[in-house]
Amino acid sequence: MARHGGRGWYGRVVAAAVGVTAVAAATSVWTAQAGQTGEQPAARPAARKPVPVAATIVHASDGGDRAVNITIDDGPDPSWTPQVLQVLKDNGVKATFCMVGTQAQAHPDMVKRVVAAGHRLCDHTVSHDTTMDKKSEAYQSQQILDAERQITTASGGVRPMYYRAPGGAFTPYSRHLAASHGMRPLGWNVDSKDFERPGTDAIVNTVKTELTNGPTLLFHDAGGDRSQTVAALRTLLPWLKQQGYSFGFPMH
């Protein structure tokens, strides 16, 4: 998986990160996200351990061979996340939102809106360090478990179901750590390249051309102007339906 460069926006996010202990993350509540309604789930009493999942990186869709997974990275963002949510709603599509911990902490209302709309949450670390696979296990643990806590707290008790390493910087340790906390490592097959803002048409063409690579599509709702992403999704979601695709979630 290709790494994303030029993300100076995250340098400012790093400074805002709030450290917590792994103990706090280990005692966070577990709430299943599948089949949620518009009502906010109540947080259960702490101390219930998450159910471990497979540590292999998942790409497949639970919707079958003709289903795609829409994944949205780097938010939530108060400007762009609502617009992405609206396009998804207009097309009756559910997605997986891979959230940066400090962004979730800063915009808990957006996290709750994502959950209320029936989408799933994914841990995308505290500060989106694409070199974290070169860092110590203690650092990897802090990035993953602190973000897990930040997202769970911001959501009102709904835990992330997946873990996506920034830029694909997975390690065996990070995969197994996330999996032990109930978060399936999540890859992607089609990088829309929307982060580079190449133009709406270019984003659409990239997805159409690379769709045969597999079902999990990567987009972004933060890190800069995401108007091209919103416009591309507005074109792609109906097109995918016309091609006979349905929409699912990554296997968990």
PDB file of C-alpha atoms in Angstrom:
ATOM      1  CA  MET A   1       0.000   0.000   0.000  1.00  0.00           C
ATOM      2  CA  ALA A   2       1.406   3.329  -0.995  1.00  0.00           C
ATOM      3  CA  ARG A   3       2.152   5.877   1.655  1.00  0.00           C
ATOM      4  CA  HIS A   4       0.718   9.348   1.561  1.00  0.00           C
ATOM      5  CA  GLY A   5       3.173  12.221   1.647  1.00  0.00           C
ATOM      6  CA  GLY A   6       2.852  15.940   2.269  1.00  0.00           C
ATOM      7  CA  ARG A   7       0.656  15.790   5.336  1.00  0.00           C
ATOM      8  CA  GLY A   8       1.956  18.747   7.273  1.00  0.00           C
ATOM      9  CA  TRP A   9      -1.563  19.217   8.628  1.00  0.00           C
ATOM     10  CA  TYR A  10      -0.897  16.321  10.957  1.00  0.00           C
ATOM     11  CA  GLY A  11       2.149  17.970  12.474  1.00  0.00           C
ATOM     12  CA  ARG A  12      -0.206  20.335  14.246  1.00  0.00           C
ATOM     13  CA  VAL A  13      -2.387  17.441  15.295  1.00  0.00           C
ATOM     14  CA  VAL A  14       0.511  15.715  17.033  1.00  0.00           C
ATOM     15  CA  ALA A  15       0.953  18.595  19.463  1.00  0.00           C
ATOM     16  CA  ALA A  16      -2.667  18.321  20.497  1.00  0.00           C
ATOM     17  CA  ALA A  17      -2.524  14.621  21.333  1.00  0.00           C
ATOM     18  CA  VAL A  18      -3.559  13.730  24.857  1.00  0.00           C
ATOM     19  CA  GLY A  19      -1.724  10.682  26.271  1.00  0.00           C
ATOM     20  CA  VAL A  20      -3.515   8.024  28.227  1.00  0.00           C
ATOM     21  CA  THR A  21      -2.427   4.666  29.555  1.00  0.00           C
ATOM     22  CA  ALA A  22      -3.033   1.347  27.918  1.00  0.00           C
ATOM     23  CA  VAL A  23      -4.963   0.382  31.040  1.00  0.00           C
ATOM     24  CA  ALA A  24      -7.566   3.021  30.298  1.00  0.00           C
ATOM     25  CA  ALA A  25      -7.926   1.735  26.764  1.00  0.00           C
ATOM     26  CA  ALA A  26      -8.172  -1.856  27.917  1.00  0.00           C
ATOM     27  CA  THR A  27     -11.110  -1.038  30.168  1.00  0.00           C
ATOM     28  CA  SER A  28     -13.062   0.956  27.627  1.00  0.00           C
ATOM     29  CA  VAL A  29     -16.565  -0.240  26.815  1.00  0.00           C
ATOM     30  CA  TRP A  30     -17.540  -2.536  23.984  1.00  0.00           C
ATOM     31  CA  THR A  31     -20.586  -1.761  21.887  1.00  0.00           C
ATOM     32  CA  ALA A  32     -21.301  -3.626  18.652  1.00  0.00           C
ATOM     33  CA  GLN A  33     -21.848  -1.286  15.733  1.00  0.00           C
ATOM     34  CA  ALA A  34     -23.568  -3.557  13.244  1.00  0.00           C
ATOM     35  CA  GLY A  35     -27.234  -2.797  12.729  1.00  0.00           C
ATOM     36  CA  GLN A  36     -27.292   0.412  14.758  1.00  0.00           C
ATOM     37  CA  THR A  37     -30.276   2.699  14.652  1.00  0.00           C
ATOM     38  CA  GLY A  38     -30.334   6.448  14.763  1.00  0.00           C
ATOM     39  CA  GLU A  39     -30.452   6.360  18.571  1.00  0.00           C
ATOM     40  CA  GLN A  40     -27.208   6.885  20.439  1.00  0.00           C
ATOM     41  CA  PRO A  41     -26.130   3.719  22.262  1.00  0.00           C
ATOM     42  CA  ALA A  42     -25.642   4.047  25.999  1.00  0.00           C
ATOM     43  CA  ALA A  43     -22.160   3.287  27.296  1.00  0.00           C
ATOM     44  CA  ARG A  44     -21.989   0.026  29.189  1.00  0.00           C
ATOM     45  CA  PRO A  45     -20.136  -0.332  32.478  1.00  0.00           C
ATOM     46  CA  ALA A  46     -16.372  -0.412  32.064  1.00  0.00           C
ATOM     47  CA  ALA A  47     -14.135  -3.475  32.497  1.00  0.00           C
ATOM     48  CA  ARG A  48     -15.688  -5.645  29.798  1.00  0.00           C
ATOM     49  CA  LYS A  49     -12.850  -6.758  27.566  1.00  0.00           C
ATOM     50  CA  PRO A  50     -13.215  -6.482  23.775  1.00  0.00           C
ATOM     51  CA  VAL A  51     -13.516  -9.676  21.772  1.00  0.00           C
ATOM     52  CA  PRO A  52     -10.287 -10.392  19.849  1.00  0.00           C
ATOM     53  CA  VAL A  53     -10.499 -10.634  16.045  1.00  0.00           C
ATOM     54  CA  ALA A  54      -8.205 -11.876  13.289  1.00  0.00           C
ATOM     55  CA  ALA A  55      -4.925  -9.986  12.952  1.00  0.00           C
ATOM     56  CA  THR A  56      -4.665 -10.368   9.180  1.00  0.00           C
ATOM     57  CA  ILE A  57      -5.265  -7.238   7.096  1.00  0.00           C
ATOM     58  CA  VAL A  58      -8.759  -7.379   5.660  1.00  0.00           C
ATOM     59  CA  HIS A  59      -9.815  -6.148   2.229  1.00  0.00           C
ATOM     60  CA  ALA A  60     -12.872  -8.295   1.498  1.00  0.00           C
ATOM     61  CA  SER A  61     -16.444  -7.060   1.801  1.00  0.00           C
ATOM     62  CA  ASP A  62     -19.136  -8.672   3.903  1.00  0.00           C
ATOM     63  CA  GLY A  63     -21.513  -7.887   1.042  1.00  0.00           C
ATOM     64  CA  GLY A  64     -20.131 -10.531  -1.284  1.00  0.00           C
ATOM     65  CA  ASP A  65     -18.335 -10.553  -4.612  1.00  0.00           C
ATOM     66  CA  ARG A  66     -20.268  -7.629  -6.125  1.00  0.00           C
ATOM     67  CA  ALA A  67     -19.987  -5.334  -3.119  1.00  0.00           C
ATOM     68  CA  VAL A  68     -17.575  -2.500  -2.428  1.00  0.00           C
ATOM     69  CA  ASN A  69     -16.496  -0.950   0.869  1.00  0.00           C
ATOM     70  CA  ILE A  70     -16.389   2.839   1.043  1.00  0.00           C
ATOM     71  CA  THR A  71     -13.782   3.977   3.573  1.00  0.00           C
ATOM     72  CA  ILE A  72     -13.240   7.595   4.586  1.00  0.00           C
ATOM     73  CA  ASP A  73      -9.984   8.609   6.292  1.00  0.00           C
ATOM     74  CA  ASP A  74      -8.473  11.332   8.474  1.00  0.00           C
ATOM     75  CA  GLY A  75     -11.533  13.076   9.928  1.00  0.00           C
ATOM     76  CA  PRO A  76     -13.823  13.935  11.333  1.00  0.00           C
ATOM     77  CA  ASP A  77     -13.794  17.480   9.989  1.00  0.00           C
ATOM     78  CA  PRO A  78     -16.563  20.001  10.773  1.00  0.00           C
ATOM     79  CA  SER A  79     -16.622  21.291   7.189  1.00  0.00           C
ATOM     80  CA  TRP A  80     -16.239  18.161   5.062  1.00  0.00           C
ATOM     81  CA  THR A  81     -17.556  15.261   7.137  1.00  0.00           C
ATOM     82  CA  PRO A  82     -21.154  16.597   7.067  1.00  0.00           C
ATOM     83  CA  GLN A  83     -20.965  16.921   3.284  1.00  0.00           C
ATOM     84  CA  VAL A  84     -19.654  13.379   2.895  1.00  0.00           C
ATOM     85  CA  LEU A  85     -22.391  12.139   5.228  1.00  0.00           C
ATOM     86  CA  GLN A  86     -25.020  13.882   3.120  1.00  0.00           C
ATOM     87  CA  VAL A  87     -23.804  12.297  -0.127  1.00  0.00           C
ATOM     88  CA  LEU A  88     -23.776   8.879   1.528  1.00  0.00           C
ATOM     89  CA  LYS A  89     -27.292   9.444   2.861  1.00  0.00           C
ATOM     90  CA  ASP A  90     -28.565  10.627  -0.520  1.00  0.00           C
ATOM     91  CA  ASN A  91     -27.352   7.362  -2.057  1.00  0.00           C
ATOM     92  CA  GLY A  92     -28.305   5.041   0.797  1.00  0.00           C
ATOM     93  CA  VAL A  93     -24.687   4.006   1.341  1.00  0.00           C
ATOM     94  CA  LYS A  94     -22.961   3.070   4.597  1.00  0.00           C
ATOM     95  CA  ALA A  95     -19.223   3.616   5.006  1.00  0.00           C
ATOM     96  CA  THR A  96     -16.355   3.047   7.401  1.00  0.00           C
ATOM     97  CA  PHE A  97     -14.803   6.209   8.857  1.00  0.00           C
ATOM     98  CA  CYS A  98     -11.137   5.866   9.839  1.00  0.00           C
ATOM     99  CA  MET A  99     -10.724   8.633  12.385  1.00  0.00           C
ATOM    100  CA  VAL A 100      -7.652  10.368  13.753  1.00  0.00           C
ATOM    101  CA  GLY A 101      -7.907  10.358  17.536  1.00  0.00           C
ATOM    102  CA  THR A 102      -7.330  14.045  18.141  1.00  0.00           C
ATOM    103  CA  GLN A 103      -9.819  14.938  15.422  1.00  0.00           C
ATOM    104  CA  ALA A 104     -12.433  12.747  17.076  1.00  0.00           C
ATOM    105  CA  GLN A 105     -11.639  14.331  20.418  1.00  0.00           C
ATOM    106  CA  ALA A 106     -11.992  17.823  18.956  1.00  0.00           C
ATOM    107  CA  HIS A 107     -15.273  17.076  17.136  1.00  0.00           C
ATOM    108  CA  PRO A 108     -17.298  14.569  19.176  1.00  0.00           C
ATOM    109  CA  ASP A 109     -20.536  15.835  17.651  1.00  0.00           C
ATOM    110  CA  MET A 110     -19.281  14.693  14.242  1.00  0.00           C
ATOM    111  CA  VAL A 111     -18.330  11.271  15.598  1.00  0.00           C
ATOM    112  CA  LYS A 112     -21.800  10.856  17.050  1.00  0.00           C
ATOM    113  CA  ARG A 113     -23.375  11.883  13.726  1.00  0.00           C
ATOM    114  CA  VAL A 114     -21.344   9.240  11.909  1.00  0.00           C
ATOM    115  CA  VAL A 115     -22.471   6.554  14.349  1.00  0.00           C
ATOM    116  CA  ALA A 116     -26.097   7.712  14.354  1.00  0.00           C
ATOM    117  CA  ALA A 117     -26.184   7.387  10.562  1.00  0.00           C
ATOM    118  CA  GLY A 118     -25.223   3.702  10.794  1.00  0.00           C
ATOM    119  CA  HIS A 119     -21.617   3.968   9.675  1.00  0.00           C
ATOM    120  CA  ARG A 120     -18.725   2.146  11.332  1.00  0.00           C
ATOM    121  CA  LEU A 121     -15.677   3.523  13.123  1.00  0.00           C
ATOM    122  CA  CYS A 122     -12.018   2.745  12.529  1.00  0.00           C
ATOM    123  CA  ASP A 123      -8.957   3.704  14.604  1.00  0.00           C
ATOM    124  CA  HIS A 124      -6.496   5.701  12.450  1.00  0.00           C
ATOM    125  CA  THR A 125      -4.086   6.493  15.338  1.00  0.00           C
ATOM    126  CA  VAL A 126      -3.619   9.647  17.370  1.00  0.00           C
ATOM    127  CA  SER A 127      -1.489  11.700  15.014  1.00  0.00           C
ATOM    128  CA  HIS A 128      -1.326   9.941  11.630  1.00  0.00           C
ATOM    129  CA  ASP A 129       2.376   9.178  11.709  1.00  0.00           C
ATOM    130  CA  THR A 130       3.137   7.332   8.460  1.00  0.00           C
ATOM    131  CA  THR A 131       6.527   6.268   9.856  1.00  0.00           C
ATOM    132  CA  MET A 132       5.146   4.596  12.956  1.00  0.00           C
ATOM    133  CA  ASP A 133       6.247   1.173  11.675  1.00  0.00           C
ATOM    134  CA  LYS A 134       9.804   2.398  12.249  1.00  0.00           C
ATOM    135  CA  LYS A 135       9.051   3.428  15.844  1.00  0.00           C
ATOM    136  CA  SER A 136       9.126   1.475  19.096  1.00  0.00           C
ATOM    137  CA  GLU A 137       6.359  -0.885  20.156  1.00  0.00           C
ATOM    138  CA  ALA A 138       5.614   1.457  23.062  1.00  0.00           C
ATOM    139  CA  TYR A 139       5.019   4.296  20.595  1.00  0.00           C
ATOM    140  CA  GLN A 140       2.834   2.145  18.362  1.00  0.00           C
ATOM    141  CA  SER A 141       0.807   1.089  21.387  1.00  0.00           C
ATOM    142  CA  GLN A 142       0.307   4.702  22.498  1.00  0.00           C
ATOM    143  CA  GLN A 143      -0.801   5.765  19.025  1.00  0.00           C
ATOM    144  CA  ILE A 144      -3.321   2.943  18.653  1.00  0.00           C
ATOM    145  CA  LEU A 145      -4.716   2.674  22.177  1.00  0.00           C
ATOM    146  CA  ASP A 146      -4.931   6.400  22.875  1.00  0.00           C
ATOM    147  CA  ALA A 147      -6.838   6.863  19.618  1.00  0.00           C
ATOM    148  CA  GLU A 148      -9.121   3.979  20.520  1.00  0.00           C
ATOM    149  CA  ARG A 149      -9.976   5.725  23.779  1.00  0.00           C
ATOM    150  CA  GLN A 150     -10.414   9.130  22.122  1.00  0.00           C
ATOM    151  CA  ILE A 151     -12.769   7.769  19.464  1.00  0.00           C
ATOM    152  CA  THR A 152     -14.753   5.663  21.935  1.00  0.00           C
ATOM    153  CA  THR A 153     -15.167   8.599  24.289  1.00  0.00           C
ATOM    154  CA  ALA A 154     -16.146  10.981  21.487  1.00  0.00           C
ATOM    155  CA  SER A 155     -18.737   8.530  20.150  1.00  0.00           C
ATOM    156  CA  GLY A 156     -20.431   8.137  23.513  1.00  0.00           C
ATOM    157  CA  GLY A 157     -19.241   4.585  24.022  1.00  0.00           C
ATOM    158  CA  VAL A 158     -19.060   3.035  20.534  1.00  0.00           C
ATOM    159  CA  ARG A 159     -15.703   1.412  19.950  1.00  0.00           C
ATOM    160  CA  PRO A 160     -13.866   1.370  16.600  1.00  0.00           C
ATOM    161  CA  MET A 161     -14.237  -1.975  14.838  1.00  0.00           C
ATOM    162  CA  TYR A 162     -11.134  -1.619  12.659  1.00  0.00           C
ATOM    163  CA  TYR A 163      -7.571  -0.299  12.750  1.00  0.00           C
ATOM    164  CA  ARG A 164      -5.988   1.287   9.687  1.00  0.00           C
ATOM    165  CA  ALA A 165      -2.304   2.167   9.903  1.00  0.00           C
ATOM    166  CA  PRO A 166      -1.461   5.609   8.477  1.00  0.00           C
ATOM    167  CA  GLY A 167      -0.098   5.148   4.979  1.00  0.00           C
ATOM    168  CA  GLY A 168      -0.319   1.391   5.444  1.00  0.00           C
ATOM    169  CA  ALA A 169       2.464   1.418   8.062  1.00  0.00           C
ATOM    170  CA  PHE A 170       1.383  -1.847   9.672  1.00  0.00           C
ATOM    171  CA  THR A 171       3.690  -4.033  11.737  1.00  0.00           C
ATOM    172  CA  PRO A 172       3.060  -7.513  13.110  1.00  0.00           C
ATOM    173  CA  TYR A 173       2.979  -5.965  16.565  1.00  0.00           C
ATOM    174  CA  SER A 174       0.454  -3.246  15.688  1.00  0.00           C
ATOM    175  CA  ARG A 175      -1.797  -5.687  13.865  1.00  0.00           C
ATOM    176  CA  HIS A 176      -1.916  -8.110  16.778  1.00  0.00           C
ATOM    177  CA  LEU A 177      -2.341  -5.316  19.324  1.00  0.00           C
ATOM    178  CA  ALA A 178      -5.294  -3.863  17.438  1.00  0.00           C
ATOM    179  CA  ALA A 179      -6.822  -7.296  16.889  1.00  0.00           C
ATOM    180  CA  SER A 180      -6.554  -8.088  20.600  1.00  0.00           C
ATOM    181  CA  HIS A 181      -8.696  -4.989  21.196  1.00  0.00           C
ATOM    182  CA  GLY A 182     -11.344  -6.117  18.730  1.00  0.00           C
ATOM    183  CA  MET A 183     -10.129  -3.920  15.850  1.00  0.00           C
ATOM    184  CA  ARG A 184      -9.566  -5.774  12.569  1.00  0.00           C
ATOM    185  CA  PRO A 185      -6.573  -4.404  10.607  1.00  0.00           C
ATOM    186  CA  LEU A 186      -8.024  -2.696   7.531  1.00  0.00           C
ATOM    187  CA  GLY A 187      -6.269  -2.239   4.213  1.00  0.00           C
ATOM    188  CA  TRP A 188      -7.456  -0.855   0.900  1.00  0.00           C
ATOM    189  CA  ASN A 189      -7.471  -1.936  -2.744  1.00  0.00           C
ATOM    190  CA  VAL A 190      -8.245   1.301  -4.561  1.00  0.00           C
ATOM    191  CA  ASP A 191      -6.548   4.557  -3.542  1.00  0.00           C
ATOM    192  CA  SER A 192      -8.638   7.281  -5.166  1.00  0.00           C
ATOM    193  CA  LYS A 193      -5.685   9.687  -4.820  1.00  0.00           C
ATOM    194  CA  ASP A 194      -8.207  12.291  -3.674  1.00  0.00           C
ATOM    195  CA  PHE A 195      -5.785  13.520  -1.008  1.00  0.00           C
ATOM    196  CA  GLU A 196      -3.646  15.021  -3.778  1.00  0.00           C
ATOM    197  CA  ARG A 197      -6.648  16.976  -5.144  1.00  0.00           C
ATOM    198  CA  PRO A 198      -5.987  16.012  -8.794  1.00  0.00           C
ATOM    199  CA  GLY A 199      -9.472  17.131  -9.852  1.00  0.00           C
ATOM    200  CA  THR A 200     -12.854  15.459  -9.565  1.00  0.00           C
ATOM    201  CA  ASP A 201     -12.628  13.779 -12.962  1.00  0.00           C
ATOM    202  CA  ALA A 202      -9.215  12.324 -12.139  1.00  0.00           C
ATOM    203  CA  ILE A 203     -10.513  10.884  -8.853  1.00  0.00           C
ATOM    204  CA  VAL A 204     -13.502   9.327 -10.606  1.00  0.00           C
ATOM    205  CA  ASN A 205     -11.344   7.869 -13.375  1.00  0.00           C
ATOM    206  CA  THR A 206      -8.833   6.423 -10.909  1.00  0.00           C
ATOM    207  CA  VAL A 207     -11.571   4.568  -9.055  1.00  0.00           C
ATOM    208  CA  LYS A 208     -13.179   3.280 -12.238  1.00  0.00           C
ATOM    209  CA  THR A 209      -9.827   2.114 -13.613  1.00  0.00           C
ATOM    210  CA  GLU A 210      -8.594   0.415 -10.429  1.00  0.00           C
ATOM    211  CA  LEU A 211     -11.881  -1.100  -9.273  1.00  0.00           C
ATOM    212  CA  THR A 212     -10.773  -4.528 -10.476  1.00  0.00           C
ATOM    213  CA  ASN A 213      -8.016  -4.425  -7.809  1.00  0.00           C
ATOM    214  CA  GLY A 214     -10.521  -5.197  -5.091  1.00  0.00           C
ATOM    215  CA  PRO A 215     -13.508  -3.950  -3.116  1.00  0.00           C
ATOM    216  CA  THR A 216     -12.135  -1.518  -0.525  1.00  0.00           C
ATOM    217  CA  LEU A 217     -12.026   2.090  -1.754  1.00  0.00           C
ATOM    218  CA  LEU A 218     -10.075   4.855   0.012  1.00  0.00           C
ATOM    219  CA  PHE A 219     -11.259   8.479   0.267  1.00  0.00           C
ATOM    220  CA  HIS A 220     -10.643  11.348   2.708  1.00  0.00           C
ATOM    221  CA  ASP A 221     -12.830  13.814   4.592  1.00  0.00           C
ATOM    222  CA  ALA A 222     -10.091  15.898   6.242  1.00  0.00           C
ATOM    223  CA  GLY A 223      -6.570  17.201   5.772  1.00  0.00           C
ATOM    224  CA  GLY A 224      -7.519  20.076   3.492  1.00  0.00           C
ATOM    225  CA  ASP A 225     -10.116  21.044   0.916  1.00  0.00           C
ATOM    226  CA  ARG A 226     -12.146  17.899   0.216  1.00  0.00           C
ATOM    227  CA  SER A 227     -14.639  19.418  -2.225  1.00  0.00           C
ATOM    228  CA  GLN A 228     -13.267  17.220  -5.016  1.00  0.00           C
ATOM    229  CA  THR A 229     -13.880  14.133  -2.885  1.00  0.00           C
ATOM    230  CA  VAL A 230     -17.474  15.147  -2.205  1.00  0.00           C
ATOM    231  CA  ALA A 231     -18.069  15.772  -5.922  1.00  0.00           C
ATOM    232  CA  ALA A 232     -16.395  12.495  -6.898  1.00  0.00           C
ATOM    233  CA  LEU A 233     -18.521  10.501  -4.465  1.00  0.00           C
ATOM    234  CA  ARG A 234     -21.616  12.206  -5.827  1.00  0.00           C
ATOM    235  CA  THR A 235     -20.703  10.788  -9.243  1.00  0.00           C
ATOM    236  CA  LEU A 236     -19.238   7.435  -8.222  1.00  0.00           C
ATOM    237  CA  LEU A 237     -21.901   6.113  -5.856  1.00  0.00           C
ATOM    238  CA  PRO A 238     -24.722   6.153  -8.453  1.00  0.00           C
ATOM    239  CA  TRP A 239     -22.309   4.848 -11.106  1.00  0.00           C
ATOM    240  CA  LEU A 240     -21.311   1.906  -8.914  1.00  0.00           C
ATOM    241  CA  LYS A 241     -24.971   1.019  -8.452  1.00  0.00           C
ATOM    242  CA  GLN A 242     -25.514   1.220 -12.203  1.00  0.00           C
ATOM    243  CA  GLN A 243     -22.659  -1.246 -12.668  1.00  0.00           C
ATOM    244  CA  GLY A 244     -24.411  -3.712 -10.382  1.00  0.00           C
ATOM    245  CA  TYR A 245     -22.384  -3.143  -7.242  1.00  0.00           C
ATOM    246  CA  SER A 246     -23.832  -3.061  -3.757  1.00  0.00           C
ATOM    247  CA  PHE A 247     -22.182  -1.599  -0.666  1.00  0.00           C
ATOM    248  CA  GLY A 248     -20.922  -3.456   2.368  1.00  0.00           C
ATOM    249  CA  PHE A 249     -18.514  -3.194   5.262  1.00  0.00           C
ATOM    250  CA  PRO A 250     -15.056  -4.760   5.487  1.00  0.00           C
ATOM    251  CA  MET A 251     -15.127  -8.260   6.958  1.00  0.00           C
ATOM    252  CA  HIS A 252     -14.667  -8.163  10.704  1.00  0.00           C
TER     253      HIS A 252
END
